[in-house]
Backbone as a chain_set.jsonl record, in Angstrom:
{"seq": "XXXXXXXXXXXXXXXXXXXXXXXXXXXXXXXXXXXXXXXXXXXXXXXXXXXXXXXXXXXXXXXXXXXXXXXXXXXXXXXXXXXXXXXXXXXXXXXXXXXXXXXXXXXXXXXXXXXXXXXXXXXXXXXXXXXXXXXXXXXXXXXXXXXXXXXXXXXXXXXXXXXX", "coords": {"N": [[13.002, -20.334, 12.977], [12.758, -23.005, 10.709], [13.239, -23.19, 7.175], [12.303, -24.523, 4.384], [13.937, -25.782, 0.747], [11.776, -23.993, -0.632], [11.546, -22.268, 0.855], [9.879, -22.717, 3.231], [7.691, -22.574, 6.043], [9.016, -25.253, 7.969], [8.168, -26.121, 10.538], [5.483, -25.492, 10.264], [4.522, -27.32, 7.817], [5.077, -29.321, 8.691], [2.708, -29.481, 11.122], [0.518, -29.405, 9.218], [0.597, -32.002, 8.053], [0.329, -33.781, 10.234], [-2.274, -32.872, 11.345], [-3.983, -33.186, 8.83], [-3.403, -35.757, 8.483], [-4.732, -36.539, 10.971], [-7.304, -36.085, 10.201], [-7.655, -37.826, 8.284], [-7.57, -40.342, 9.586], [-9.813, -40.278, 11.525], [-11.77, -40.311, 9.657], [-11.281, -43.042, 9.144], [-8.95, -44.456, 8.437], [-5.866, -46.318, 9.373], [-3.405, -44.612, 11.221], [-0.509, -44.673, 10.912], [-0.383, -45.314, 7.747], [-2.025, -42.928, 6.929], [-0.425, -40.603, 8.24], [2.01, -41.078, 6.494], [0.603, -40.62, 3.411], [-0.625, -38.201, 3.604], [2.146, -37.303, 4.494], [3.254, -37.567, 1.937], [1.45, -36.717, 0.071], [1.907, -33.685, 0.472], [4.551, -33.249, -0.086], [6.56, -31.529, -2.531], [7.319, -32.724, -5.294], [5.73, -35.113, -5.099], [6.779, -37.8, -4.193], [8.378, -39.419, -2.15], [11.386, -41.363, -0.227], [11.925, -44.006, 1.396], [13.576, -43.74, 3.501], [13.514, -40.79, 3.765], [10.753, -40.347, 4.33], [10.533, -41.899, 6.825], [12.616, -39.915, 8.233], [11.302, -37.767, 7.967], [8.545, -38.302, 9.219], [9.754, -39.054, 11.68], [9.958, -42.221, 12.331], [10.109, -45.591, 12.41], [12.373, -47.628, 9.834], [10.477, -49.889, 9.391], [7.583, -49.547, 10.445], [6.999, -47.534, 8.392], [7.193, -49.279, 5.567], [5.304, -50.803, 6.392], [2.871, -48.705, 6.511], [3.334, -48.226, 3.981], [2.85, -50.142, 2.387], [-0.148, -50.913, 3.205], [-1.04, -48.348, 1.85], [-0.595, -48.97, -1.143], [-1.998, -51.204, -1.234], [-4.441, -50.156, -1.377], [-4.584, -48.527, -3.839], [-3.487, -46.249, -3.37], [-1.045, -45.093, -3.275], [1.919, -45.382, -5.619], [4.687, -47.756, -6.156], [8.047, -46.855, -6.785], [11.063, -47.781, -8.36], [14.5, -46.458, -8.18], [16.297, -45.512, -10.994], [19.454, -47.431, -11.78], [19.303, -48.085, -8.539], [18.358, -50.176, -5.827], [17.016, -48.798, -3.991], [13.687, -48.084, -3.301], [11.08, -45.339, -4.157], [8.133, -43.659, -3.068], [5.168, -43.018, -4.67], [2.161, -40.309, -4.828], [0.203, -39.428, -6.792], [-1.494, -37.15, -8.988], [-3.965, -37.932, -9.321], [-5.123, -39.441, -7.265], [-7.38, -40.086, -6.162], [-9.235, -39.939, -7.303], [-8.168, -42.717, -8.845], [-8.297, -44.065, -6.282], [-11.149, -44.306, -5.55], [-12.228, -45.323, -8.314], [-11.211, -47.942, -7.907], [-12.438, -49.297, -5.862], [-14.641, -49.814, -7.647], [-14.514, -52.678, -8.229], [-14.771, -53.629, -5.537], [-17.072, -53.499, -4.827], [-18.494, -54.792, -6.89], [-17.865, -57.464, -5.718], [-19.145, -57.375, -3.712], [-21.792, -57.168, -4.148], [-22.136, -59.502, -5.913], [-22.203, -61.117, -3.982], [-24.361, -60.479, -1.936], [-26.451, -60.622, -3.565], [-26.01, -63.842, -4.012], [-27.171, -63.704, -1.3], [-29.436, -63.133, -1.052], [-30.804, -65.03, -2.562], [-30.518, -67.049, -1.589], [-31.536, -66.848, 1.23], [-34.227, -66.613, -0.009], [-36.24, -64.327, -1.408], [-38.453, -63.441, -0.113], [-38.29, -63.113, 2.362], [-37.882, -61.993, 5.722], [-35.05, -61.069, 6.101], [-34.337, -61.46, 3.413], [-34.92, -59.863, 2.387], [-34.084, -57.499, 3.26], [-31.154, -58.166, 2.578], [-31.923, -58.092, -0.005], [-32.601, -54.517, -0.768], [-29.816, -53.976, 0.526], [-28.342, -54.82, -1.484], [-29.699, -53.964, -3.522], [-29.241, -51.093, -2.622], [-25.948, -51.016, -2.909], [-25.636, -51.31, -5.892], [-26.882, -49.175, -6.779], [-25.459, -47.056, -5.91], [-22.592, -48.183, -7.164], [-23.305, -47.034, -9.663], [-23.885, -44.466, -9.478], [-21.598, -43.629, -8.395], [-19.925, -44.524, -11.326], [-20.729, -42.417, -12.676], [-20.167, -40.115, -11.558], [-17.518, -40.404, -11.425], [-17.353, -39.791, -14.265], [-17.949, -37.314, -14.873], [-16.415, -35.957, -13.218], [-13.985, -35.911, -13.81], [-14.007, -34.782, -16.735], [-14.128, -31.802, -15.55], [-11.839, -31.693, -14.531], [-9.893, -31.858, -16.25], [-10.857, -29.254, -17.421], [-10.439, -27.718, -15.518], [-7.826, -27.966, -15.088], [-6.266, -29.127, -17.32], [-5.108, -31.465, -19.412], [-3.472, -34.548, -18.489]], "CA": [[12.135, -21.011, 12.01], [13.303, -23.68, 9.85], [12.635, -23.533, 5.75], [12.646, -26.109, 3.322], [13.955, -25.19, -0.658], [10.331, -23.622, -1.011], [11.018, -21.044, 1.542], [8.258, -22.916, 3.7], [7.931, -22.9, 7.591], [8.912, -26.696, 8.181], [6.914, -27.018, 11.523], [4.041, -25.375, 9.847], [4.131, -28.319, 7.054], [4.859, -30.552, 9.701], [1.412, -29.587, 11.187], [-0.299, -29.734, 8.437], [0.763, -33.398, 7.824], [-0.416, -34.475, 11.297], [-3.536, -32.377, 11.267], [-4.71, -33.943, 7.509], [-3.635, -37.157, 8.601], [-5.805, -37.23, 12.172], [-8.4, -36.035, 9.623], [-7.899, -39.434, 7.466], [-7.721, -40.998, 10.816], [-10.825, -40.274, 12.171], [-12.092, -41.068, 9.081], [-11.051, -44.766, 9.042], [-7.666, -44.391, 8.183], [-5.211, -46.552, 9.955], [-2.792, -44.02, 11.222], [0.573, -45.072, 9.865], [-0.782, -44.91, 6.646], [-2.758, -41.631, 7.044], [0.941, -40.197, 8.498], [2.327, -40.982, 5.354], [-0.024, -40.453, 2.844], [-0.231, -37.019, 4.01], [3.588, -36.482, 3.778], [3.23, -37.798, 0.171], [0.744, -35.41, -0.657], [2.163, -32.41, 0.957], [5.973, -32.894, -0.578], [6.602, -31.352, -3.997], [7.847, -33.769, -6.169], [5.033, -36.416, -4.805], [7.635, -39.171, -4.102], [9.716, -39.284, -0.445], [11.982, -42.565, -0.216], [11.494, -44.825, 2.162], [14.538, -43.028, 4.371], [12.9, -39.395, 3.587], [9.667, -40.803, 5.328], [11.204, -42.091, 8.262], [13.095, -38.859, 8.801], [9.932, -36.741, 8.148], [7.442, -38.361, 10.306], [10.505, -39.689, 13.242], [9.167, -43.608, 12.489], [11.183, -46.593, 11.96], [11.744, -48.396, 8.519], [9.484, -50.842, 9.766], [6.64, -48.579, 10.255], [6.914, -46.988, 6.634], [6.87, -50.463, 5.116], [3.922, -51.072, 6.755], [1.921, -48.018, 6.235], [2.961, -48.155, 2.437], [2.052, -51.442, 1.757], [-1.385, -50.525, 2.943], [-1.908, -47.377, 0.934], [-0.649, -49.569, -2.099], [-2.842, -52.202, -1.237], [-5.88, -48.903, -1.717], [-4.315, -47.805, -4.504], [-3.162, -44.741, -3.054], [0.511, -44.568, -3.561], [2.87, -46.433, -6.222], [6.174, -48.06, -5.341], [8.888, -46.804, -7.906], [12.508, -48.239, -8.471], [15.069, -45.595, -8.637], [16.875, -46.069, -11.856], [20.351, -47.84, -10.999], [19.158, -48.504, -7.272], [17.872, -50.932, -5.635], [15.984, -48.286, -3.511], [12.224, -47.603, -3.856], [10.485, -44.371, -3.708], [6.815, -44.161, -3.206], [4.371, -41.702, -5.303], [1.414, -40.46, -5.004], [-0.508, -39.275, -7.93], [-2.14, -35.958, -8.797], [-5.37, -37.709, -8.992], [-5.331, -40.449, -6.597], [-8.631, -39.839, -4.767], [-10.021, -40.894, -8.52], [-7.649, -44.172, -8.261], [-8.989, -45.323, -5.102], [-12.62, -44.878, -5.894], [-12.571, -46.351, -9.024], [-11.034, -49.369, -7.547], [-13.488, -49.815, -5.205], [-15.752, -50.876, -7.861], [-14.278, -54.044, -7.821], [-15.144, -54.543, -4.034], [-18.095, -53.098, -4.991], [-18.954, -55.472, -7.599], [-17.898, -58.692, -5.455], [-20.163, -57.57, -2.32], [-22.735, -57.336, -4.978], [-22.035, -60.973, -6.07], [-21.862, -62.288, -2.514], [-25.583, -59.935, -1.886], [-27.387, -61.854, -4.574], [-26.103, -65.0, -3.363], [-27.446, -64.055, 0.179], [-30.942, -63.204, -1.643], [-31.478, -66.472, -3.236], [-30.103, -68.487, -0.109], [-32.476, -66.473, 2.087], [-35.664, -65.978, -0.019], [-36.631, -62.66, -1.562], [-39.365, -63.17, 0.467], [-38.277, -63.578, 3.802], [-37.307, -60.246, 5.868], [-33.421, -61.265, 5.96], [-33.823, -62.119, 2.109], [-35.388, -58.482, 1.821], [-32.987, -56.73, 3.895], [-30.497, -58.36, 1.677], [-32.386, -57.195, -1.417], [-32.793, -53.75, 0.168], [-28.891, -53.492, 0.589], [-28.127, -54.999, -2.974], [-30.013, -52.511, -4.443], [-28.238, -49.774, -2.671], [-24.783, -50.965, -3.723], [-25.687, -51.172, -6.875], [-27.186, -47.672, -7.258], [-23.897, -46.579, -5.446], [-21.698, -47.974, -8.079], [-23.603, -46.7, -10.454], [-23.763, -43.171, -9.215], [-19.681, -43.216, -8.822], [-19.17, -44.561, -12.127], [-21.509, -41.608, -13.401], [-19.9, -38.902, -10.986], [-16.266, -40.294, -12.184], [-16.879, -39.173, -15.624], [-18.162, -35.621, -14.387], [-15.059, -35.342, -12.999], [-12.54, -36.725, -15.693], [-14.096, -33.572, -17.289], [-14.038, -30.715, -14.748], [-10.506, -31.581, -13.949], [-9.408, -31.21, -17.617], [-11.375, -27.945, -17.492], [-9.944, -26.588, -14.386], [-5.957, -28.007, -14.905], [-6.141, -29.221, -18.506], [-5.171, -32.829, -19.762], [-1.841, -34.896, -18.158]], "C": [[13.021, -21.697, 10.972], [12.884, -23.809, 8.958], [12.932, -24.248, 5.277], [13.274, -25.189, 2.226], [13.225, -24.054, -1.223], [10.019, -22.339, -0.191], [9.955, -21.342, 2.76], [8.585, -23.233, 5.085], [7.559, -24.486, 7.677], [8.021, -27.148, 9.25], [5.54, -26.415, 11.301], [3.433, -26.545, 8.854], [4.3, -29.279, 7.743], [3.509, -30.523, 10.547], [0.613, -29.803, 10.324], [-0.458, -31.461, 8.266], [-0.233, -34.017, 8.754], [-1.42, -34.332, 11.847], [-4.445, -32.844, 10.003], [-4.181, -35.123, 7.923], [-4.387, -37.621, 9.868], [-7.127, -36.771, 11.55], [-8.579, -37.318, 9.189], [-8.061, -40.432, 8.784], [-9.022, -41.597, 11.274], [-11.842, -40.998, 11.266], [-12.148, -42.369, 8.617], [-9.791, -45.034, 9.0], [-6.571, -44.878, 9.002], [-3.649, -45.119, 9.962], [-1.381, -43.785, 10.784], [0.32, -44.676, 8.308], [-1.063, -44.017, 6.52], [-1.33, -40.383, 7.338], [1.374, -40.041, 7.094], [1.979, -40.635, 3.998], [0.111, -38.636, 2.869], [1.214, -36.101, 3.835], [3.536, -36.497, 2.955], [2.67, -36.628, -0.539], [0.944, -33.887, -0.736], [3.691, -32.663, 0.201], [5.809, -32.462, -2.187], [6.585, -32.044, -5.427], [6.473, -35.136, -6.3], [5.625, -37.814, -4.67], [8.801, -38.497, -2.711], [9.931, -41.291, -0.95], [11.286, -42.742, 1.033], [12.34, -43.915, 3.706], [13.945, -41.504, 4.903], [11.688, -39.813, 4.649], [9.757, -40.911, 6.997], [11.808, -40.99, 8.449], [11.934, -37.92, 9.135], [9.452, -36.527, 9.333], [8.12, -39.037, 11.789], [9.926, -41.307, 13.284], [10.088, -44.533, 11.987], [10.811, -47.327, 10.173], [10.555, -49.19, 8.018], [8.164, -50.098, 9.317], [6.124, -48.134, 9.137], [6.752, -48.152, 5.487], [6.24, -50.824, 5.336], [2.959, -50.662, 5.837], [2.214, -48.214, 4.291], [2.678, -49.591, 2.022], [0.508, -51.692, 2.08], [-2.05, -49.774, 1.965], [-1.474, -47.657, -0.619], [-1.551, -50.868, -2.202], [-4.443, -51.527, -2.055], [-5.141, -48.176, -2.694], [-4.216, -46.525, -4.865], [-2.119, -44.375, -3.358], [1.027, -45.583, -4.486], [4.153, -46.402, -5.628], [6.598, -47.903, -6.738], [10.28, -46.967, -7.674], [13.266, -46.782, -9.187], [16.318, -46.23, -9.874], [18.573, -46.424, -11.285], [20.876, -48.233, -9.83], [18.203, -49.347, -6.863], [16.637, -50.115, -4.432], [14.572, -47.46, -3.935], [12.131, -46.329, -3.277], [9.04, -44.456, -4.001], [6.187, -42.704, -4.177], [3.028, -42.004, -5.178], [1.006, -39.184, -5.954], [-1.187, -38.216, -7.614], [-3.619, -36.333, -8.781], [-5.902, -39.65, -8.234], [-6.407, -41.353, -5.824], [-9.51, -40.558, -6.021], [-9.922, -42.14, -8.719], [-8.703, -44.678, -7.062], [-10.223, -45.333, -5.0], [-12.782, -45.654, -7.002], [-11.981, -47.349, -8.629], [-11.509, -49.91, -7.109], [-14.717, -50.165, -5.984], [-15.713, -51.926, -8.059], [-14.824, -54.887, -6.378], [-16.412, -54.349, -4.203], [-19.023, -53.886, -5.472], [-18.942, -57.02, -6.847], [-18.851, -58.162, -4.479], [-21.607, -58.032, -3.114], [-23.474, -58.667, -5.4], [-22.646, -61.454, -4.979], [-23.666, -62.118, -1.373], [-26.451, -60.816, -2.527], [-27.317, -63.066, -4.051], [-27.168, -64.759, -1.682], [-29.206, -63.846, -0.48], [-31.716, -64.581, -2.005], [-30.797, -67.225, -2.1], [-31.24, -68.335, 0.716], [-33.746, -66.56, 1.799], [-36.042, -64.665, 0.271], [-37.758, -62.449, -0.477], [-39.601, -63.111, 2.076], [-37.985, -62.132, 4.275], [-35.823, -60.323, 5.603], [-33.418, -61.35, 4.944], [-34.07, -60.461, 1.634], [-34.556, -57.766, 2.267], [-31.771, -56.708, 2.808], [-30.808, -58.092, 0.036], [-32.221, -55.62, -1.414], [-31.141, -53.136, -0.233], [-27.747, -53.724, -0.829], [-28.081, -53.474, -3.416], [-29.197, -50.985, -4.362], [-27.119, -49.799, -3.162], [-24.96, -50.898, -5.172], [-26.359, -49.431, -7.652], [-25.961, -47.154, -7.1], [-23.236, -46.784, -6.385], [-22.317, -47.255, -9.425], [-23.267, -45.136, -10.618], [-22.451, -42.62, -8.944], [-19.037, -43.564, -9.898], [-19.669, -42.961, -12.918], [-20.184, -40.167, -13.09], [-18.121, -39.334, -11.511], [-16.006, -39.382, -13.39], [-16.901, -37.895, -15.707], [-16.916, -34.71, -13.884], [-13.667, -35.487, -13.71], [-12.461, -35.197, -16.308], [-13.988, -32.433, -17.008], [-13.472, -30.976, -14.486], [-9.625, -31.025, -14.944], [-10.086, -30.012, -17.998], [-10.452, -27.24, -16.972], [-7.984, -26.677, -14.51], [-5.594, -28.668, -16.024], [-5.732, -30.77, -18.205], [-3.167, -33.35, -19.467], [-0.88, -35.157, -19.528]], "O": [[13.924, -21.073, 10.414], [11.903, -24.547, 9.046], [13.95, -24.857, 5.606], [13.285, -23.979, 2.454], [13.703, -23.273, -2.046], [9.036, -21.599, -0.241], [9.271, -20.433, 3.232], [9.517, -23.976, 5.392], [6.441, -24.986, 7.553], [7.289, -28.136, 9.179], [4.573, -26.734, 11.993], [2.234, -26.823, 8.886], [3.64, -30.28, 7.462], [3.079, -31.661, 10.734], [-0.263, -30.591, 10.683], [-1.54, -32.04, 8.356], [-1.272, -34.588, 8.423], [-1.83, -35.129, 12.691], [-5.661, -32.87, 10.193], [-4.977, -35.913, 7.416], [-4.697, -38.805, 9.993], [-8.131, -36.991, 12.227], [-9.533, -37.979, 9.6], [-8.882, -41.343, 8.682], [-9.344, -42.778, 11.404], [-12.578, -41.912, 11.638], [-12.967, -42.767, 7.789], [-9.46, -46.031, 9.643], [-6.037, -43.924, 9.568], [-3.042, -44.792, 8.942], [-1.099, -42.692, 10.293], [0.896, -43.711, 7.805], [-0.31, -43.583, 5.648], [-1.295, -39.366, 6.645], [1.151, -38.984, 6.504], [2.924, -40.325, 3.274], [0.901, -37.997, 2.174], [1.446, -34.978, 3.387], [3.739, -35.38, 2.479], [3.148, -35.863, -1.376], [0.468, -33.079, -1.534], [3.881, -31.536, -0.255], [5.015, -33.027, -2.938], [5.873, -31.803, -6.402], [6.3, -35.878, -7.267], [5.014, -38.829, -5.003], [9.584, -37.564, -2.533], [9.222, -42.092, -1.56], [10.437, -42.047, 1.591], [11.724, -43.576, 4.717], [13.913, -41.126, 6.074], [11.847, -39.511, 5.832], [9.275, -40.296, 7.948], [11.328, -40.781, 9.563], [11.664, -37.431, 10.232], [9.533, -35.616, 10.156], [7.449, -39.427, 12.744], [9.417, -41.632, 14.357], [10.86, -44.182, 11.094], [9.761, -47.491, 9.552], [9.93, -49.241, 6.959], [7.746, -50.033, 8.16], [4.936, -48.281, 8.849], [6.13, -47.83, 4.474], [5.976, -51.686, 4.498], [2.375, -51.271, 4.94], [1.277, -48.312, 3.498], [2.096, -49.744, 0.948], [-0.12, -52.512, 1.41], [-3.08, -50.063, 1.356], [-1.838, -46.818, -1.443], [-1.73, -51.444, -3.275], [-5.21, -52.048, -2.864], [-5.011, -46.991, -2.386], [-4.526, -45.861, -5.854], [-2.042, -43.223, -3.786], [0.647, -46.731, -4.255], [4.669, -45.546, -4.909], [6.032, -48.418, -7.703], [10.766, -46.292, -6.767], [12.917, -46.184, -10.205], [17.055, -47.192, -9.657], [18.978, -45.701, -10.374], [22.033, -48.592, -9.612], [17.142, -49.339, -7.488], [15.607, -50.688, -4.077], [14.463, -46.488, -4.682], [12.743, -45.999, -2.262], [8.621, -45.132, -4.941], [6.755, -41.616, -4.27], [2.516, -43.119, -5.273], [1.506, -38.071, -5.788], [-1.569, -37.997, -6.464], [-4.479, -35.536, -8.407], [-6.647, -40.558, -8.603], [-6.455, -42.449, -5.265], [-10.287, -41.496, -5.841], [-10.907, -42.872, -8.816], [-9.63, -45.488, -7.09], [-10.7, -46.287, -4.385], [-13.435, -46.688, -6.863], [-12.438, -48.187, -9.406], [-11.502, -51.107, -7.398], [-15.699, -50.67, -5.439], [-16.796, -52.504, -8.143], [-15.129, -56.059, -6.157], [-17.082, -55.195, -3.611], [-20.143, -53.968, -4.968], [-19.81, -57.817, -7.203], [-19.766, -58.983, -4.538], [-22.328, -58.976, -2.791], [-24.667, -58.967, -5.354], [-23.616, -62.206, -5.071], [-24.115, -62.918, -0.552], [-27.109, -61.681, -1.949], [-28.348, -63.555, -3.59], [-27.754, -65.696, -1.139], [-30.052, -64.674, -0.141], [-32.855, -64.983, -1.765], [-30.834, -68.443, -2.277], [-31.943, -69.302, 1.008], [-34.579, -66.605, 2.704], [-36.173, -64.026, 1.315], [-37.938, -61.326, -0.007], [-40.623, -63.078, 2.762], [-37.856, -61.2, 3.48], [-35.397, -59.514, 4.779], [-32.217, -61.397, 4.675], [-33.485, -59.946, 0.682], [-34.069, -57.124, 1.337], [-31.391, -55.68, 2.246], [-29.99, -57.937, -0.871], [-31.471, -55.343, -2.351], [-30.988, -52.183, -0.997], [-26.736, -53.081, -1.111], [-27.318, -52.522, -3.578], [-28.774, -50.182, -5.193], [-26.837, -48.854, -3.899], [-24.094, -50.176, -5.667], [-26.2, -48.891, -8.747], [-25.337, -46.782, -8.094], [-22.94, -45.724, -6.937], [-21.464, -46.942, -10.256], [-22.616, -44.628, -11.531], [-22.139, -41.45, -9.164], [-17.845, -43.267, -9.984], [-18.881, -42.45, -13.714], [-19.558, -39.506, -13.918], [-17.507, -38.389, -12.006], [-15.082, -38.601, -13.616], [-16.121, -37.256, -16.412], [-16.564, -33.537, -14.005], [-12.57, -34.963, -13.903], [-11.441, -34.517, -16.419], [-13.742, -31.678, -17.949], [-13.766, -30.902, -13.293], [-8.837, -30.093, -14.782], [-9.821, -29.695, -19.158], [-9.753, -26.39, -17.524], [-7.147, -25.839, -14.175], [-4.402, -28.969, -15.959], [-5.917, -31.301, -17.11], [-2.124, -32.872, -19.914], [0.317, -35.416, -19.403]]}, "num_chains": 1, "name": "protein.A"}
């Protein structure tokens, strides 16, 4: 059995990785990304280099430059400059899962836009104009009900693990 610093069976955290990332998988999660993400979250520190990655998960530079320029695209991971190097390390955040929903009310807010427009193109009154009313309405309850449930949790996080 091989340990890390932590004392920790390495091919047990190496399952874990690839068992929570064919979870994100299944869930939508392009796999590259979901790979990595997963290491991120599971390493101590919350930051693997770009090199660290590729050793981890056995994947070429390529690969890791991929997947993290996705899960920075979803404001899942940041890219950070190591001071005096020109090499990045990525992080992800103790409350990341809060990041990438509240970002989505931006997409949230343009479908919204782009809904209305299809209302008044179609006619509220038509079935396609209602359908499109119909699915308005739900996004808009939706963001509503995740900006609500954000703040619920802002607060029961600083309950349960106090204030960063």
């Amino acid at each position: 059995m091989t340990t890390d610093a932590m004392g920790r069976d390495q091919e047990a955290v190496s399952k874990f990785v690839e068992s929570f990332a064919a979870q994100l998988v299944e869930a939508g999660m392009q796999r590259m990304p979901a790979r990595i993400f997963a290491a991120l979250l599971s390493s101590d520190s919350g930051t693997l280099t770009s090199a660290e990655l590729g050793e981890q998960l056995q994947v070429s530079p390529a690969a890791v430059s991929g997947g993290v320029r996705y899960l920075a695209q979803q404001h899942m991971v940041a890219r950070e400059r190591e001071p005096g190097s020109r090499r990045e390390r990525y992080r992800v955040h103790s409350n990341q899962w809060y990041e990438a929903l509240t970002n989505r009310e931006a997409v949230l807010k343009r479908w919204e836009g782009a809904l209305r427009e299809g209302v008044s193109s179609l006619g509220a009154d038509t079935p396609a104009g209602r359908r499109m009313a119909e699915t308005l309405a739900f996004f808009e309850f939706v963001d509503g009900e995740i900006a609500e449930m954000m703040e619920r949790w802002r607060v029961h996080r600083d309950e349960l693990f106090g204030r960063d």
